[in-house]
């Protein structure tokens, strides 16, 4: 039962252009969402998060959009840089510190020179 | 400021054996979560420890057990290893009430032969 779905296993984007990574969720009880980035041989690193009371959160080149009615969120990276090549995980949680964070399967982003 | 550290980095065990993985949380963090990441999958929640107690558990059998020590470090034990237990085991730490981003270690790669 995949509660957090990342339907694109991989994505290739030209350097300097916008990268858009998508994520869908099924559990309407989720109210806090996170994006993590993972390089090979390293653990995932927290990138950006958004609470369900917002529909957008920005941090530098990274923006996360949340559409609660569609149970959809997306991560925009502008402009894309070679160092952005990594696996990106979408994750969701019900908002309590006692609750587990559920991860999607990830999307591998390739930034092309 | 040390981040999350895990040991060992790699481990090879035989089916039926037992294994113990160790984790030291980021300085100042009091909550430790363990995740299993199989090849091509996202991290799957095993359990979470806070105040030396298991607070949350994912869909893993009782062969998976853990412990948290007074200094907040943690161990993950897996008994009667199966081939399917081969995976990257990630430890993550966090702090505070409400949802907070997890800080991950680089993981322990377990291979069961």
PDB file of C-alpha atoms in Angstrom:
ATOM      1  CA  UNK A   1       0.000   0.000   0.000  1.00  0.00           C
ATOM      2  CA  UNK A   2       1.910   2.987  -1.357  1.00  0.00           C
ATOM      3  CA  UNK A   3       0.606   6.025   0.497  1.00  0.00           C
ATOM      4  CA  UNK A   4       3.200   8.300  -1.107  1.00  0.00           C
ATOM      5  CA  UNK A   5       3.752   7.833  -4.827  1.00  0.00           C
ATOM      6  CA  UNK A   6       6.455   9.165  -7.089  1.00  0.00           C
ATOM      7  CA  UNK A   7       5.436   7.890 -10.484  1.00  0.00           C
ATOM      8  CA  UNK A   8       8.510   9.028 -12.404  1.00  0.00           C
ATOM      9  CA  UNK A   9      11.510   6.826 -11.594  1.00  0.00           C
ATOM     10  CA  UNK A  10      13.826   9.196 -13.428  1.00  0.00           C
ATOM     11  CA  UNK A  11      13.950  12.647 -14.988  1.00  0.00           C
ATOM     12  CA  UNK A  12      16.549  14.359 -17.193  1.00  0.00           C
ATOM     13  CA  UNK A  13      16.782  18.156 -17.342  1.00  0.00           C
ATOM     14  CA  UNK A  14      19.172  20.514 -19.081  1.00  0.00           C
ATOM     15  CA  UNK A  15      21.431  22.539 -16.812  1.00  0.00           C
ATOM     16  CA  UNK A  16      19.948  25.977 -16.173  1.00  0.00           C
ATOM     17  CA  UNK A  17      16.373  24.887 -16.872  1.00  0.00           C
ATOM     18  CA  UNK A  18      13.622  24.112 -14.363  1.00  0.00           C
ATOM     19  CA  UNK A  19      13.339  20.661 -12.797  1.00  0.00           C
ATOM     20  CA  UNK A  20       9.867  19.636 -11.627  1.00  0.00           C
ATOM     21  CA  UNK A  21       9.491  16.549  -9.483  1.00  0.00           C
ATOM     22  CA  UNK A  22       6.012  15.297  -8.689  1.00  0.00           C
ATOM     23  CA  UNK A  23       4.502  13.396  -5.800  1.00  0.00           C
ATOM     24  CA  UNK A  24       0.996  12.136  -5.030  1.00  0.00           C
ATOM     25  CA  UNK A  25      -0.380  10.898  -1.732  1.00  0.00           C
ATOM     26  CA  UNK A  26      -3.456   8.927  -0.797  1.00  0.00           C
ATOM     27  CA  UNK A  27      -3.826   9.486   2.942  1.00  0.00           C
ATOM     28  CA  UNK A  28      -5.831  12.656   3.611  1.00  0.00           C
ATOM     29  CA  UNK A  29      -4.567  12.633   7.203  1.00  0.00           C
ATOM     30  CA  UNK A  30      -1.094  13.683   6.057  1.00  0.00           C
ATOM     31  CA  UNK A  31      -0.521  17.317   6.955  1.00  0.00           C
ATOM     32  CA  UNK A  32       3.217  17.819   6.680  1.00  0.00           C
ATOM     33  CA  UNK A  33       5.331  17.057   3.647  1.00  0.00           C
ATOM     34  CA  UNK A  34       9.066  16.917   3.090  1.00  0.00           C
ATOM     35  CA  UNK A  35      11.542  16.494   0.269  1.00  0.00           C
ATOM     36  CA  UNK A  36      14.852  14.738   0.728  1.00  0.00           C
ATOM     37  CA  UNK A  37      17.802  14.448  -1.620  1.00  0.00           C
ATOM     38  CA  UNK A  38      20.133  11.457  -1.658  1.00  0.00           C
ATOM     39  CA  UNK A  39      23.557  11.035  -3.226  1.00  0.00           C
ATOM     40  CA  UNK A  40      25.067   7.555  -3.656  1.00  0.00           C
ATOM     41  CA  UNK A  41      26.697   6.176  -0.487  1.00  0.00           C
ATOM     42  CA  UNK A  42      25.154   8.916   1.632  1.00  0.00           C
ATOM     43  CA  UNK A  43      22.008   9.151   3.720  1.00  0.00           C
ATOM     44  CA  UNK A  44      19.084  11.293   2.572  1.00  0.00           C
ATOM     45  CA  UNK A  45      19.447  15.013   3.288  1.00  0.00           C
ATOM     46  CA  UNK A  46      16.490  17.207   4.160  1.00  0.00           C
ATOM     47  CA  UNK A  47      15.745  19.824   1.487  1.00  0.00           C
ATOM     48  CA  UNK A  48      12.482  21.589   2.143  1.00  0.00           C
ATOM     49  CA  UNK A  49       9.130  21.021   3.807  1.00  0.00           C
ATOM     50  CA  UNK A  50       5.593  22.368   3.703  1.00  0.00           C
ATOM     51  CA  UNK A  51       2.711  22.300   6.121  1.00  0.00           C
ATOM     52  CA  UNK A  52      -0.795  21.638   4.853  1.00  0.00           C
ATOM     53  CA  UNK A  53      -1.855  25.138   5.931  1.00  0.00           C
ATOM     54  CA  UNK A  54       0.294  26.524   3.116  1.00  0.00           C
ATOM     55  CA  UNK A  55       0.276  25.944  -0.607  1.00  0.00           C
ATOM     56  CA  UNK A  56       3.815  27.106  -1.346  1.00  0.00           C
ATOM     57  CA  UNK A  57       7.165  27.269   0.389  1.00  0.00           C
ATOM     58  CA  UNK A  58      10.386  28.640  -1.065  1.00  0.00           C
ATOM     59  CA  UNK A  59      13.999  28.226  -0.078  1.00  0.00           C
ATOM     60  CA  UNK A  60      16.481  29.629  -2.535  1.00  0.00           C
ATOM     61  CA  UNK A  61      16.328  27.654  -5.773  1.00  0.00           C
ATOM     62  CA  UNK A  62      13.849  25.184  -4.290  1.00  0.00           C
ATOM     63  CA  UNK A  63      10.085  25.691  -4.162  1.00  0.00           C
ATOM     64  CA  UNK A  64       7.511  23.165  -3.031  1.00  0.00           C
ATOM     65  CA  UNK A  65       3.870  23.489  -4.100  1.00  0.00           C
ATOM     66  CA  UNK A  66       1.012  21.687  -2.370  1.00  0.00           C
ATOM     67  CA  UNK A  67      -2.415  21.044  -3.883  1.00  0.00           C
ATOM     68  CA  UNK A  68      -4.448  19.485  -1.084  1.00  0.00           C
ATOM     69  CA  UNK A  69      -7.583  18.922  -3.134  1.00  0.00           C
ATOM     70  CA  UNK A  70      -5.588  16.904  -5.655  1.00  0.00           C
ATOM     71  CA  UNK A  71      -3.383  15.323  -2.964  1.00  0.00           C
ATOM     72  CA  UNK A  72      -0.402  16.373  -5.032  1.00  0.00           C
ATOM     73  CA  UNK A  73       2.835  18.171  -4.357  1.00  0.00           C
ATOM     74  CA  UNK A  74       5.727  19.162  -6.542  1.00  0.00           C
ATOM     75  CA  UNK A  75       9.293  20.319  -6.078  1.00  0.00           C
ATOM     76  CA  UNK A  76      10.634  22.956  -8.459  1.00  0.00           C
ATOM     77  CA  UNK A  77      14.358  23.545  -8.804  1.00  0.00           C
ATOM     78  CA  UNK A  78      15.336  26.702 -10.675  1.00  0.00           C
ATOM     79  CA  UNK A  79      17.868  26.925 -12.182  1.00  0.00           C
ATOM     80  CA  UNK A  80      18.989  23.316 -12.214  1.00  0.00           C
ATOM     81  CA  UNK A  81      22.674  22.754 -11.504  1.00  0.00           C
ATOM     82  CA  UNK A  82      24.940  19.714 -12.018  1.00  0.00           C
ATOM     83  CA  UNK A  83      25.094  19.162  -8.233  1.00  0.00           C
ATOM     84  CA  UNK A  84      21.340  18.652  -8.220  1.00  0.00           C
ATOM     85  CA  UNK A  85      21.795  15.252  -9.861  1.00  0.00           C
ATOM     86  CA  UNK A  86      20.605  12.864  -7.144  1.00  0.00           C
ATOM     87  CA  UNK A  87      17.615  10.799  -6.053  1.00  0.00           C
ATOM     88  CA  UNK A  88      14.782  12.883  -4.605  1.00  0.00           C
ATOM     89  CA  UNK A  89      12.351  11.420  -2.092  1.00  0.00           C
ATOM     90  CA  UNK A  90       8.972  12.852  -1.274  1.00  0.00           C
ATOM     91  CA  UNK A  91       7.786  12.117   2.269  1.00  0.00           C
ATOM     92  CA  UNK A  92       4.673  12.738   4.331  1.00  0.00           C
ATOM     93  CA  UNK A  93       3.660  12.626   7.966  1.00  0.00           C
ATOM     94  CA  UNK A  94       0.508  13.199  10.006  1.00  0.00           C
ATOM     95  CA  UNK A  95       2.047  16.011  11.964  1.00  0.00           C
ATOM     96  CA  UNK A  96       2.711  14.384  15.294  1.00  0.00           C
ATOM     97  CA  UNK A  97       6.291  13.897  16.436  1.00  0.00           C
ATOM     98  CA  UNK A  98       5.248  10.381  17.347  1.00  0.00           C
ATOM     99  CA  UNK A  99       4.175   9.492  13.881  1.00  0.00           C
ATOM    100  CA  UNK A 100       6.300   7.842  11.255  1.00  0.00           C
ATOM    101  CA  UNK A 101       7.396   9.612   8.113  1.00  0.00           C
ATOM    102  CA  UNK A 102       6.332   7.760   4.973  1.00  0.00           C
ATOM    103  CA  UNK A 103       8.611   7.974   1.934  1.00  0.00           C
ATOM    104  CA  UNK A 104       7.955   7.549  -1.762  1.00  0.00           C
ATOM    105  CA  UNK A 105      10.192   5.378  -3.943  1.00  0.00           C
ATOM    106  CA  UNK A 106      12.164   8.329  -5.224  1.00  0.00           C
ATOM    107  CA  UNK A 107      12.883  10.022  -8.553  1.00  0.00           C
ATOM    108  CA  UNK A 108      16.407  10.030  -9.971  1.00  0.00           C
ATOM    109  CA  UNK A 109      17.177  13.463 -11.409  1.00  0.00           C
ATOM    110  CA  UNK A 110      19.903  13.794 -14.061  1.00  0.00           C
ATOM    111  CA  UNK A 111      21.090  17.295 -14.874  1.00  0.00           C
ATOM    112  CA  UNK A 112      22.510  17.327 -18.402  1.00  0.00           C
ATOM    113  CA  UNK A 113      25.376  19.684 -19.318  1.00  0.00           C
TER     114      UNK A 113
ATOM    115  CA  UNK B   1      28.862  19.350  15.509  1.00  0.00           C
ATOM    116  CA  UNK B   2      28.760  15.631  14.678  1.00  0.00           C
ATOM    117  CA  UNK B   3      25.885  14.463  12.574  1.00  0.00           C
ATOM    118  CA  UNK B   4      24.278  11.037  12.762  1.00  0.00           C
ATOM    119  CA  UNK B   5      26.881   8.284  12.782  1.00  0.00           C
ATOM    120  CA  UNK B   6      26.247   4.630  12.035  1.00  0.00           C
ATOM    121  CA  UNK B   7      28.390   1.555  12.386  1.00  0.00           C
ATOM    122  CA  UNK B   8      29.434  -0.592  10.719  1.00  0.00           C
ATOM    123  CA  UNK B   9      29.227   0.800   7.182  1.00  0.00           C
ATOM    124  CA  UNK B  10      29.069  -2.640   5.576  1.00  0.00           C
ATOM    125  CA  UNK B  11      28.244  -6.065   6.923  1.00  0.00           C
ATOM    126  CA  UNK B  12      27.957  -9.536   5.405  1.00  0.00           C
ATOM    127  CA  UNK B  13      26.021 -12.178   7.318  1.00  0.00           C
ATOM    128  CA  UNK B  14      24.748 -15.669   6.638  1.00  0.00           C
ATOM    129  CA  UNK B  15      21.080 -16.601   6.594  1.00  0.00           C
ATOM    130  CA  UNK B  16      19.881 -17.484  10.103  1.00  0.00           C
ATOM    131  CA  UNK B  17      22.462 -15.359  11.887  1.00  0.00           C
ATOM    132  CA  UNK B  18      21.792 -12.327  14.043  1.00  0.00           C
ATOM    133  CA  UNK B  19      23.057  -8.792  13.507  1.00  0.00           C
ATOM    134  CA  UNK B  20      23.328  -5.601  15.567  1.00  0.00           C
ATOM    135  CA  UNK B  21      23.598  -2.176  13.963  1.00  0.00           C
ATOM    136  CA  UNK B  22      24.502   0.939  15.915  1.00  0.00           C
ATOM    137  CA  UNK B  23      23.589   4.608  15.666  1.00  0.00           C
ATOM    138  CA  UNK B  24      24.609   7.800  17.431  1.00  0.00           C
ATOM    139  CA  UNK B  25      22.178  10.656  16.881  1.00  0.00           C
ATOM    140  CA  UNK B  26      23.061  14.199  15.930  1.00  0.00           C
ATOM    141  CA  UNK B  27      24.175  16.225  18.927  1.00  0.00           C
ATOM    142  CA  UNK B  28      21.146  17.604  20.765  1.00  0.00           C
ATOM    143  CA  UNK B  29      18.661  15.150  19.233  1.00  0.00           C
ATOM    144  CA  UNK B  30      16.661  12.811  21.432  1.00  0.00           C
ATOM    145  CA  UNK B  31      14.624  10.712  18.999  1.00  0.00           C
ATOM    146  CA  UNK B  32      15.981   7.945  16.799  1.00  0.00           C
ATOM    147  CA  UNK B  33      14.154   6.289  13.912  1.00  0.00           C
ATOM    148  CA  UNK B  34      15.315   3.305  11.881  1.00  0.00           C
ATOM    149  CA  UNK B  35      14.510   2.762   8.223  1.00  0.00           C
ATOM    150  CA  UNK B  36      15.173  -0.053   5.773  1.00  0.00           C
ATOM    151  CA  UNK B  37      15.879   0.866   2.163  1.00  0.00           C
ATOM    152  CA  UNK B  38      15.784  -1.990  -0.306  1.00  0.00           C
ATOM    153  CA  UNK B  39      17.238  -1.535  -3.773  1.00  0.00           C
ATOM    154  CA  UNK B  40      15.087   0.776  -5.890  1.00  0.00           C
ATOM    155  CA  UNK B  41      12.737   1.578  -3.028  1.00  0.00           C
ATOM    156  CA  UNK B  42      12.265   4.462  -0.662  1.00  0.00           C
ATOM    157  CA  UNK B  43      13.171   4.168   3.021  1.00  0.00           C
ATOM    158  CA  UNK B  44      10.617   2.082   4.948  1.00  0.00           C
ATOM    159  CA  UNK B  45       9.965   2.888   8.583  1.00  0.00           C
ATOM    160  CA  UNK B  46      10.963   0.140  11.031  1.00  0.00           C
ATOM    161  CA  UNK B  47      10.524   1.819  14.422  1.00  0.00           C
ATOM    162  CA  UNK B  48      11.155   4.953  16.440  1.00  0.00           C
ATOM    163  CA  UNK B  49      12.699   5.329  19.894  1.00  0.00           C
ATOM    164  CA  UNK B  50      12.173   8.178  22.320  1.00  0.00           C
ATOM    165  CA  UNK B  51      12.982   8.232  26.029  1.00  0.00           C
ATOM    166  CA  UNK B  52      14.391   4.705  25.685  1.00  0.00           C
ATOM    167  CA  UNK B  53      11.025   3.332  24.569  1.00  0.00           C
ATOM    168  CA  UNK B  54       9.736   2.132  21.232  1.00  0.00           C
ATOM    169  CA  UNK B  55       7.101   4.730  20.363  1.00  0.00           C
ATOM    170  CA  UNK B  56       6.088   3.784  16.858  1.00  0.00           C
ATOM    171  CA  UNK B  57       6.535   0.664  14.787  1.00  0.00           C
ATOM    172  CA  UNK B  58       6.168  -0.020  11.092  1.00  0.00           C
ATOM    173  CA  UNK B  59       5.131  -3.236   9.397  1.00  0.00           C
ATOM    174  CA  UNK B  60       8.161  -5.317  10.339  1.00  0.00           C
ATOM    175  CA  UNK B  61       8.203  -8.697  12.112  1.00  0.00           C
ATOM    176  CA  UNK B  62       9.325  -9.211  15.698  1.00  0.00           C
ATOM    177  CA  UNK B  63      12.701 -10.406  14.396  1.00  0.00           C
ATOM    178  CA  UNK B  64      13.464  -6.694  14.223  1.00  0.00           C
ATOM    179  CA  UNK B  65      14.035  -5.187  17.640  1.00  0.00           C
ATOM    180  CA  UNK B  66      15.826  -2.206  19.013  1.00  0.00           C
ATOM    181  CA  UNK B  67      17.039  -0.331  21.992  1.00  0.00           C
ATOM    182  CA  UNK B  68      17.780   3.247  22.948  1.00  0.00           C
ATOM    183  CA  UNK B  69      20.332   4.101  25.605  1.00  0.00           C
ATOM    184  CA  UNK B  70      20.308   6.978  28.104  1.00  0.00           C
ATOM    185  CA  UNK B  71      22.735   8.907  25.869  1.00  0.00           C
ATOM    186  CA  UNK B  72      20.112   8.637  23.063  1.00  0.00           C
ATOM    187  CA  UNK B  73      22.218   6.273  20.944  1.00  0.00           C
ATOM    188  CA  UNK B  74      20.400   3.278  19.548  1.00  0.00           C
ATOM    189  CA  UNK B  75      20.811  -0.263  18.297  1.00  0.00           C
ATOM    190  CA  UNK B  76      18.850  -2.227  15.732  1.00  0.00           C
ATOM    191  CA  UNK B  77      18.884  -6.010  16.125  1.00  0.00           C
ATOM    192  CA  UNK B  78      17.707  -8.449  13.496  1.00  0.00           C
ATOM    193  CA  UNK B  79      17.405 -12.144  14.382  1.00  0.00           C
ATOM    194  CA  UNK B  80      17.148 -15.175  12.118  1.00  0.00           C
ATOM    195  CA  UNK B  81      18.332 -13.238   9.086  1.00  0.00           C
ATOM    196  CA  UNK B  82      16.634 -13.880   5.755  1.00  0.00           C
ATOM    197  CA  UNK B  83      17.991 -13.167   2.287  1.00  0.00           C
ATOM    198  CA  UNK B  84      15.295 -10.503   1.975  1.00  0.00           C
ATOM    199  CA  UNK B  85      16.784  -8.576   4.877  1.00  0.00           C
ATOM    200  CA  UNK B  86      19.611  -7.481   2.590  1.00  0.00           C
ATOM    201  CA  UNK B  87      19.236  -3.705   2.381  1.00  0.00           C
ATOM    202  CA  UNK B  88      20.615  -0.356   3.440  1.00  0.00           C
ATOM    203  CA  UNK B  89      19.634   0.366   7.041  1.00  0.00           C
ATOM    204  CA  UNK B  90      19.320   4.038   7.806  1.00  0.00           C
ATOM    205  CA  UNK B  91      19.231   5.657  11.197  1.00  0.00           C
ATOM    206  CA  UNK B  92      17.717   9.114  11.556  1.00  0.00           C
ATOM    207  CA  UNK B  93      17.522  11.471  14.496  1.00  0.00           C
ATOM    208  CA  UNK B  94      15.241  14.367  15.305  1.00  0.00           C
ATOM    209  CA  UNK B  95      14.204  16.702  18.095  1.00  0.00           C
ATOM    210  CA  UNK B  96      11.235  18.610  19.307  1.00  0.00           C
ATOM    211  CA  UNK B  97       7.490  18.421  19.402  1.00  0.00           C
ATOM    212  CA  UNK B  98       5.525  18.271  16.218  1.00  0.00           C
ATOM    213  CA  UNK B  99       6.969  17.111  12.938  1.00  0.00           C
ATOM    214  CA  UNK B 100      10.610  17.850  12.441  1.00  0.00           C
ATOM    215  CA  UNK B 101      12.886  16.891   9.579  1.00  0.00           C
ATOM    216  CA  UNK B 102      14.913  13.757  10.096  1.00  0.00           C
ATOM    217  CA  UNK B 103      18.686  13.890   9.945  1.00  0.00           C
ATOM    218  CA  UNK B 104      20.001  10.684   8.442  1.00  0.00           C
ATOM    219  CA  UNK B 105      23.242   8.823   8.820  1.00  0.00           C
ATOM    220  CA  UNK B 106      24.972   7.280   5.816  1.00  0.00           C
ATOM    221  CA  UNK B 107      23.552   3.885   6.607  1.00  0.00           C
ATOM    222  CA  UNK B 108      24.763   0.332   7.087  1.00  0.00           C
ATOM    223  CA  UNK B 109      24.736  -1.869   4.006  1.00  0.00           C
ATOM    224  CA  UNK B 110      23.715  -5.379   5.134  1.00  0.00           C
ATOM    225  CA  UNK B 111      24.178  -8.315   2.788  1.00  0.00           C
ATOM    226  CA  UNK B 112      22.709 -11.674   3.776  1.00  0.00           C
ATOM    227  CA  UNK B 113      24.080 -14.674   1.873  1.00  0.00           C
TER     228      UNK B 113
END
